[in-house]
CSV table of C-alpha atoms in Angstrom, one decimal:
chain,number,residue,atom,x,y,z
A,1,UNK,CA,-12.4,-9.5,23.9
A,2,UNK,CA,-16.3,-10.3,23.7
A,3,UNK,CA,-17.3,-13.7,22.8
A,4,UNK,CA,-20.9,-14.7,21.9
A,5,UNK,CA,-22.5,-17.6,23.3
A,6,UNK,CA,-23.2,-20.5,21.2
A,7,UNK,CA,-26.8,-21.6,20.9
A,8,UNK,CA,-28.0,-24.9,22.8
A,9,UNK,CA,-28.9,-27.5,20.0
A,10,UNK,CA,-30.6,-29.6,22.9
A,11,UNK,CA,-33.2,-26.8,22.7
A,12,UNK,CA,-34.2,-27.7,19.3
A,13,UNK,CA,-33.4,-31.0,18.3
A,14,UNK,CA,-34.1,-30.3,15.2
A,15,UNK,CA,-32.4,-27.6,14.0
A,16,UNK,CA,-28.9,-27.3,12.9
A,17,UNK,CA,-26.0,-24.9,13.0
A,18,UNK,CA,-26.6,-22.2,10.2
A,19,UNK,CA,-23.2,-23.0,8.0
A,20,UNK,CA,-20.7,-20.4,7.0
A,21,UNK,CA,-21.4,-17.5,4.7
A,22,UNK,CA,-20.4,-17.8,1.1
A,23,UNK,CA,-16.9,-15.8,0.8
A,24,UNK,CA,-17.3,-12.7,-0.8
A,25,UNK,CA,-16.4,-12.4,-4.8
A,26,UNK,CA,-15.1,-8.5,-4.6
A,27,UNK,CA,-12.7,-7.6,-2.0
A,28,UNK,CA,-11.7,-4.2,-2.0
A,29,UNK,CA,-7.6,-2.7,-1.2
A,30,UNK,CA,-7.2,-1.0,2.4
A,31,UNK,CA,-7.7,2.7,2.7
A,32,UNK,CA,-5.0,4.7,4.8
A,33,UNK,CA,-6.1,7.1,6.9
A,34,UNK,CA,-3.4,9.4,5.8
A,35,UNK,CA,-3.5,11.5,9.3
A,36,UNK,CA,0.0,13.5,8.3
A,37,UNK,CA,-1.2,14.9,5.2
A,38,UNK,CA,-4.5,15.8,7.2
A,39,UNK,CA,-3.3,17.0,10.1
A,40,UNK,CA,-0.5,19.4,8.0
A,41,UNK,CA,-3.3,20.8,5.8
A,42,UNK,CA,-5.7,21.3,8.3
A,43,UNK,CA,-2.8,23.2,10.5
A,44,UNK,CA,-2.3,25.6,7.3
A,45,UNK,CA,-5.4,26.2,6.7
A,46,UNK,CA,-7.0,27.3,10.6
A,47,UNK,CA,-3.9,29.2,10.9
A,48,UNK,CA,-4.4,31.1,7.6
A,49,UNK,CA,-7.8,31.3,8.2
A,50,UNK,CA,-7.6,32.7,12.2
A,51,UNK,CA,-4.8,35.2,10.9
A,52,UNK,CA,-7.4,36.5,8.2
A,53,UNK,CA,-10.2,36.6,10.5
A,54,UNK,CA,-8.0,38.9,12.9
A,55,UNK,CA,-7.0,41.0,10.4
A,56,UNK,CA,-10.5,41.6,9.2
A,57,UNK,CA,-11.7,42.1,12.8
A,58,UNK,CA,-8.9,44.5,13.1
A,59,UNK,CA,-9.8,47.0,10.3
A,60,UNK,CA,-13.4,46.6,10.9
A,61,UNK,CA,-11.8,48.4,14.7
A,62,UNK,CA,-11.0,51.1,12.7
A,63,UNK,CA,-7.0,49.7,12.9
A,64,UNK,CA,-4.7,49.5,10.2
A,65,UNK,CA,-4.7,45.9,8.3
A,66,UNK,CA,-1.3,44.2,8.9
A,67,UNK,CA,1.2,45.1,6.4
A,68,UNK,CA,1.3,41.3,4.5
A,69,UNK,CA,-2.1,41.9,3.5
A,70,UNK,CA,-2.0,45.3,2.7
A,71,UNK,CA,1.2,44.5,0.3
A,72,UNK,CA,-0.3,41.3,-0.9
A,73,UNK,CA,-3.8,43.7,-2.4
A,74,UNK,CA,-1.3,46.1,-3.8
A,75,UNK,CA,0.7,43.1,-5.5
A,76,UNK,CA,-2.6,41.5,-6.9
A,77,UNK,CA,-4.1,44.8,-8.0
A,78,UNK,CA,-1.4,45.6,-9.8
A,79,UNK,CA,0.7,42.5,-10.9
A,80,UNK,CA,-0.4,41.3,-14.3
A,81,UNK,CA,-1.3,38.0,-14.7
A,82,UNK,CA,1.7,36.4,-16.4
A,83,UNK,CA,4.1,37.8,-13.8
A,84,UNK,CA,6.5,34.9,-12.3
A,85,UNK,CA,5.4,35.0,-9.3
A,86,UNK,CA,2.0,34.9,-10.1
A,87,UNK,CA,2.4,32.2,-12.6
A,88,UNK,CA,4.5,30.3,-10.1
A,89,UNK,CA,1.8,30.8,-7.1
A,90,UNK,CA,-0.6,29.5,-9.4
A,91,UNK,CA,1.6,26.7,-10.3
A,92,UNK,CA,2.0,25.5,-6.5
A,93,UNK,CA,-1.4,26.0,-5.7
A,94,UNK,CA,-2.6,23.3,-8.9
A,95,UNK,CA,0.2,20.9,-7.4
A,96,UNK,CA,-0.8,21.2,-3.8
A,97,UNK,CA,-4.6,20.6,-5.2
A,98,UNK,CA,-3.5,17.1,-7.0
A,99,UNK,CA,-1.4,15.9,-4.6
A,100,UNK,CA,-4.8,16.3,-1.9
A,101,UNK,CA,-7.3,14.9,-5.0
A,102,UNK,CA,-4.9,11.8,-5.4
A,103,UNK,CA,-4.4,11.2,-1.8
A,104,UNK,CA,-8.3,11.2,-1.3
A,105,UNK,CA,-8.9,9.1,-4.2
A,106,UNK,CA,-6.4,6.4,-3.8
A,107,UNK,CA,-6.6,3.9,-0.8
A,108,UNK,CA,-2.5,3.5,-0.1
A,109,UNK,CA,-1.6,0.9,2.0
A,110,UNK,CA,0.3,-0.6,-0.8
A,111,UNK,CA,2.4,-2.4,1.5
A,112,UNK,CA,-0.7,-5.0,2.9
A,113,UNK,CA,-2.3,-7.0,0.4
A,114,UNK,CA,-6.2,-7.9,0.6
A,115,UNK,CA,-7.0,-11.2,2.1
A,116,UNK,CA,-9.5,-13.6,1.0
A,117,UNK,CA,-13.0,-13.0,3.0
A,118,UNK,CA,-14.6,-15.9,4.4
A,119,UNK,CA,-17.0,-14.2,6.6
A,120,UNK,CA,-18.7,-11.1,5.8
A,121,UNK,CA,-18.3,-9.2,8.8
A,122,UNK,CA,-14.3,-9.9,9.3
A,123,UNK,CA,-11.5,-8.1,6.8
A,124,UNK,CA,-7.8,-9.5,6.5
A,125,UNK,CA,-4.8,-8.4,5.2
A,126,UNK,CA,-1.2,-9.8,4.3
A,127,UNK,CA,1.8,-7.5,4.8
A,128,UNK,CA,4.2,-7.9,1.3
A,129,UNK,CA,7.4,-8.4,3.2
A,130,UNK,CA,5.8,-11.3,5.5
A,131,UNK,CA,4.0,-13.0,1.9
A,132,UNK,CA,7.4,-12.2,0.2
A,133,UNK,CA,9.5,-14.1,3.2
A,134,UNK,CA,6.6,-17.1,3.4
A,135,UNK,CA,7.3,-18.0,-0.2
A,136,UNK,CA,11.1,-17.6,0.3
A,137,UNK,CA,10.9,-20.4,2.8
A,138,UNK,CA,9.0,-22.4,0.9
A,139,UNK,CA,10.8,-22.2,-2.0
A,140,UNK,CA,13.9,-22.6,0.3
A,141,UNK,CA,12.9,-26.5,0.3
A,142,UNK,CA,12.9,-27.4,-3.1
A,143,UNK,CA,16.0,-29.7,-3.6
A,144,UNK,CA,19.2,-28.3,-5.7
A,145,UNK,CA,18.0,-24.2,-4.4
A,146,UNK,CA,20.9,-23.0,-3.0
A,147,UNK,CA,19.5,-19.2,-2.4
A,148,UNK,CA,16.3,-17.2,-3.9
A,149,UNK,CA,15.4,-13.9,-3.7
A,150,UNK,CA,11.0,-13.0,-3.9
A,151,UNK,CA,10.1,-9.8,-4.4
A,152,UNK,CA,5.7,-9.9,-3.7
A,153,UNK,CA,3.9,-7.0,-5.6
A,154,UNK,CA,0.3,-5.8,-5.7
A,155,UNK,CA,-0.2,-8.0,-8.6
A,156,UNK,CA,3.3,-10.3,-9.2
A,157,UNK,CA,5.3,-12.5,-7.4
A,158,UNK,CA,8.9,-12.5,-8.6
A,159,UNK,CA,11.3,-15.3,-8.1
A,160,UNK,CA,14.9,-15.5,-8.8
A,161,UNK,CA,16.7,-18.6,-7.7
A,162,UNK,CA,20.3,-20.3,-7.8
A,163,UNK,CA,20.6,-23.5,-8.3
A,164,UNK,CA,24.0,-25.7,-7.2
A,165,UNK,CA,22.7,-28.5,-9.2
A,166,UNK,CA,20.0,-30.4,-10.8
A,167,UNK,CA,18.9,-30.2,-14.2
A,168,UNK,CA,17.6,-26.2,-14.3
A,169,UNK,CA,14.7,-27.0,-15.6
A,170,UNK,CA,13.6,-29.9,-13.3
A,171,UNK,CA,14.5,-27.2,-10.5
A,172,UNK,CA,12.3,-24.2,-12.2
A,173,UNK,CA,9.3,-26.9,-12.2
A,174,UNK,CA,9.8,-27.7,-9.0
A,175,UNK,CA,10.0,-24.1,-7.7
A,176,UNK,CA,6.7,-23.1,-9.6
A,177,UNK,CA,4.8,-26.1,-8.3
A,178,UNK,CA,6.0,-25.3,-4.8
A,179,UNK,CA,5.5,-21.1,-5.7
A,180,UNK,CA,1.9,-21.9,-7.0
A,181,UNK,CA,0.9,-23.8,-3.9
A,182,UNK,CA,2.5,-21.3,-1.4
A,183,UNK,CA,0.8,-18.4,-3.0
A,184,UNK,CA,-2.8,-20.2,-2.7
A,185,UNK,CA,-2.1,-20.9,0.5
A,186,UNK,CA,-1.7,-17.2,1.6
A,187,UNK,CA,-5.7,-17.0,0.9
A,188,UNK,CA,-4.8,-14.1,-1.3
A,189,UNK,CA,-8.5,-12.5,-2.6
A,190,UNK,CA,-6.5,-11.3,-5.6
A,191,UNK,CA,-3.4,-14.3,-6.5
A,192,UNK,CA,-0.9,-12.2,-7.8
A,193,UNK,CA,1.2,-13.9,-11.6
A,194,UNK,CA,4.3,-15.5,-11.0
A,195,UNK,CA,7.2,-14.8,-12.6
A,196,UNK,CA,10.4,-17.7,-11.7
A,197,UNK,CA,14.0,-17.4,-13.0
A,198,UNK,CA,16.5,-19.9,-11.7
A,199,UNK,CA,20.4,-19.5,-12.9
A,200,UNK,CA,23.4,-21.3,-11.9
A,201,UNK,CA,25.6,-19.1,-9.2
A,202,UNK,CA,28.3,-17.4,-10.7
A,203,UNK,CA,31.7,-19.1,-11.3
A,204,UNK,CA,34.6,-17.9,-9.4
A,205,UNK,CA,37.7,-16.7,-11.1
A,206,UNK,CA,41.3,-18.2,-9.6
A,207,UNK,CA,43.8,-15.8,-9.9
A,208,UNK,CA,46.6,-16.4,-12.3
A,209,UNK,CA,49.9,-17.0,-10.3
């Protein structure tokens, strides 16, 4: 860890510390590096591509091509194009091509949620499950809460509580006071909606003797 020294104020008696930079208004999601999908594609193609080249270089040696290729010329010379296999070829390669396009156009990293940005120059980000257990705790101390599940989304927070007793209303204002304040303090740069249920806990049935 590299620190950076602070500057002297004796030296200029004058001057004071620059303040804080403005937070940012537009924070952007996380972009995964998605090295799986990479790595797999990249492993298909150099191996389909070093297996061509070596075929190539091998009839250009006045040697026979390899018998995939030959048969595979033969099949597209001669196959029309609304054969199955063609059709379903086709099919897999359009798939394949999405699924790359998507994952290079979406960021992923659903599971961390953007952080407010105070300084320019440092990023933050909030894993769902640790927001989602935060706000559990929090709503854990609101009086008559006997359990709660939260469930912390992208853009919702949803809260379903039992209640023992108190008035369930009194309880549901309670939990969104205490919900509202826990969420702004996560320093969310995007505040998810809030969604609260609270219910009384089911009744048990005796059994008849």
């Amino acid at each position: 860890m590299t620190t950076t020294p602070e500057p002297d104020a004796s030296a200029h008696p004058g001057s004071e510390p620059d303040p804080d930079p403005a937070p940012t208004s537009h924070v952007r999601r996380f972009w995964a590096v998605r090295r799986i999908p990479a790595a797999v594609l990249a492993a298909v193609v150099l191996g389909g591509t070093g297996l061509l080249l070596y075929d190539v270089a091998a009839v250009r040696a006045d040697r026979p091509a390899m018998a995939w290729r030959r048969k595979l010329a033969d099949g597209l010379a001669t196959r029309p194009l609304d054969d199955v296999v063609i059709v379903a070829g086709a099919a897999v390669a359009v798939v394949l091509g999405v699924w790359l396009l998507i994952l290079a156009a979406t960021p992923g990293l659903r599971g961390i949620l953007p952080m407010r940005r105070e300084h320019t120059d440092v990023r933050a980000g909030l894993d769902r499950k640790a927001a989602a257990l935060t706000l559990r705790d929090r709503v854990m101390e609101v009086s008559g809460v006997q359990s709660v599940r939260v469930r912390v989304g992208r853009a919702k927070v949803a809260v379903r509580a039992v209640s023992h007793f108190r008035a369930l209303d009194e309880v549901r204002a309670d939990v969104e006071t205490v919900l509202a304040t826990g969420v702004d303090e996560l320093g969310l740069a995007h505040p998810p909606a809030r969604t609260v249920r609270v219910a009384r806990p089911p009744r048990k049935e005796g059994k008849a003797k």
